[in-house]
């Protein structure tokens, strides 16, 4: 049978819904494209919330996703997730309800609103297309898809340590997911995200980094270890043949540097310096003090004479 519906075709034809009002209403126009795409992704997750019975007594659907889980869903880092959430909340497209200690907060996706300006804008677009010849429609849509559409629906591309599957090849996507699953501090994950190309070029086993960190935990702080890791990946000339050996050397160098800094600070500690003249003066003063009650013969005689005159 050649006319049946194919599962692969059905999956390929699925898409995320992005509200057109995001590009016509002044309330949403200034939203970042990341936030707009995030809204579309979360909207698609509403069906999963229904399956999980994530709706309250009023029938409102919510999500139970922490920032880390949202980062995996949106394929971006935790700081970017927080930024997107704040942006959606500011535009009244997302609401967060705190549920108390040890309970996940509830996230509610809110409906966008439209006004008559949006209606006129969308109606005008439809009328314009309907009044054109088929070839003219094709030319406009093609031109729009190459120019303005790129501005409206930009690929969900994040900055710095944030990566998107649409921007990465299979190897990069694999590394990204592996880093996310590592049981290491976030500061170390950020360093690995920043040095993805080095990890790929040198065929570095990311699990070796995790094992090395756990084996040397306590020697340095997480921040200091992350600094040693970053130095190893960014400053090592040539190919890194053994990441474990390179990290061990980097940790020793870091410890040595910290020790030198500590010794240098103790040497520079302020000490009270007493000049020689002060000690000499102090000695002379001491000698005078010792003889303060001893009078010369002449002074003794003068004193006796004064006492006699007073008595007479």
C-alpha angles and dihedrals in degrees: 000000000000101000098062124115112261122216092222091053092049092051092047091053095054117105142171119257115236114189112239089215087074087073100040106039117079089219091067104024093090093050114116116253088240090062092047093051090044089056091053091049093049091046088056089054093061091090090055090051090054090052089050092049090242098158129106133232090277092054094250113148118231140176129234100206126138120212091263092053091046088051090057092047094046092036096232141106127277095255090053091049090054091048092050092048092051090049093051091046091051090054090047093244097117133039127190123204120195114225101190135254119347091004126108117244117248118240118205120196110216128210119252117240129226133201134199091274088062091048092051093046094051093042091051091052092052093046091050093052093046092053094055131085116255093255091050091051090052092050093050094046092046092049091046093050090053098046124014095023090062087057093047101044107027120179110268092259119164131193137248108345096007120101136184128208089229091060098043135070122234094271093051092047090051092051091047093054092044091054092050091054096049117113095229134109119281091245089063093046090053090054091051092049090052092051101044093128092054090049090053097042094050095038090233116184105232092202088063088062091051092049092047092051093051092046092052099036111140097029092092135006117265090254092052091047090050089051091052090048092050092049091050094052098040104035105035108109118224125001121334103233097180118021091188093056092044092051092048089054091046091051092051091049090049092050091049092050092049090049092051091049091051093049091047092053092051092050090052092053111126116259126190110245116200115201120233094240090060092056091046092050090047091053093051091048090052092054091052090050092054091057099041094112095045116095128195120244092255093051090046091053093048090051093052092050092052091050091052093049090051092051093047 
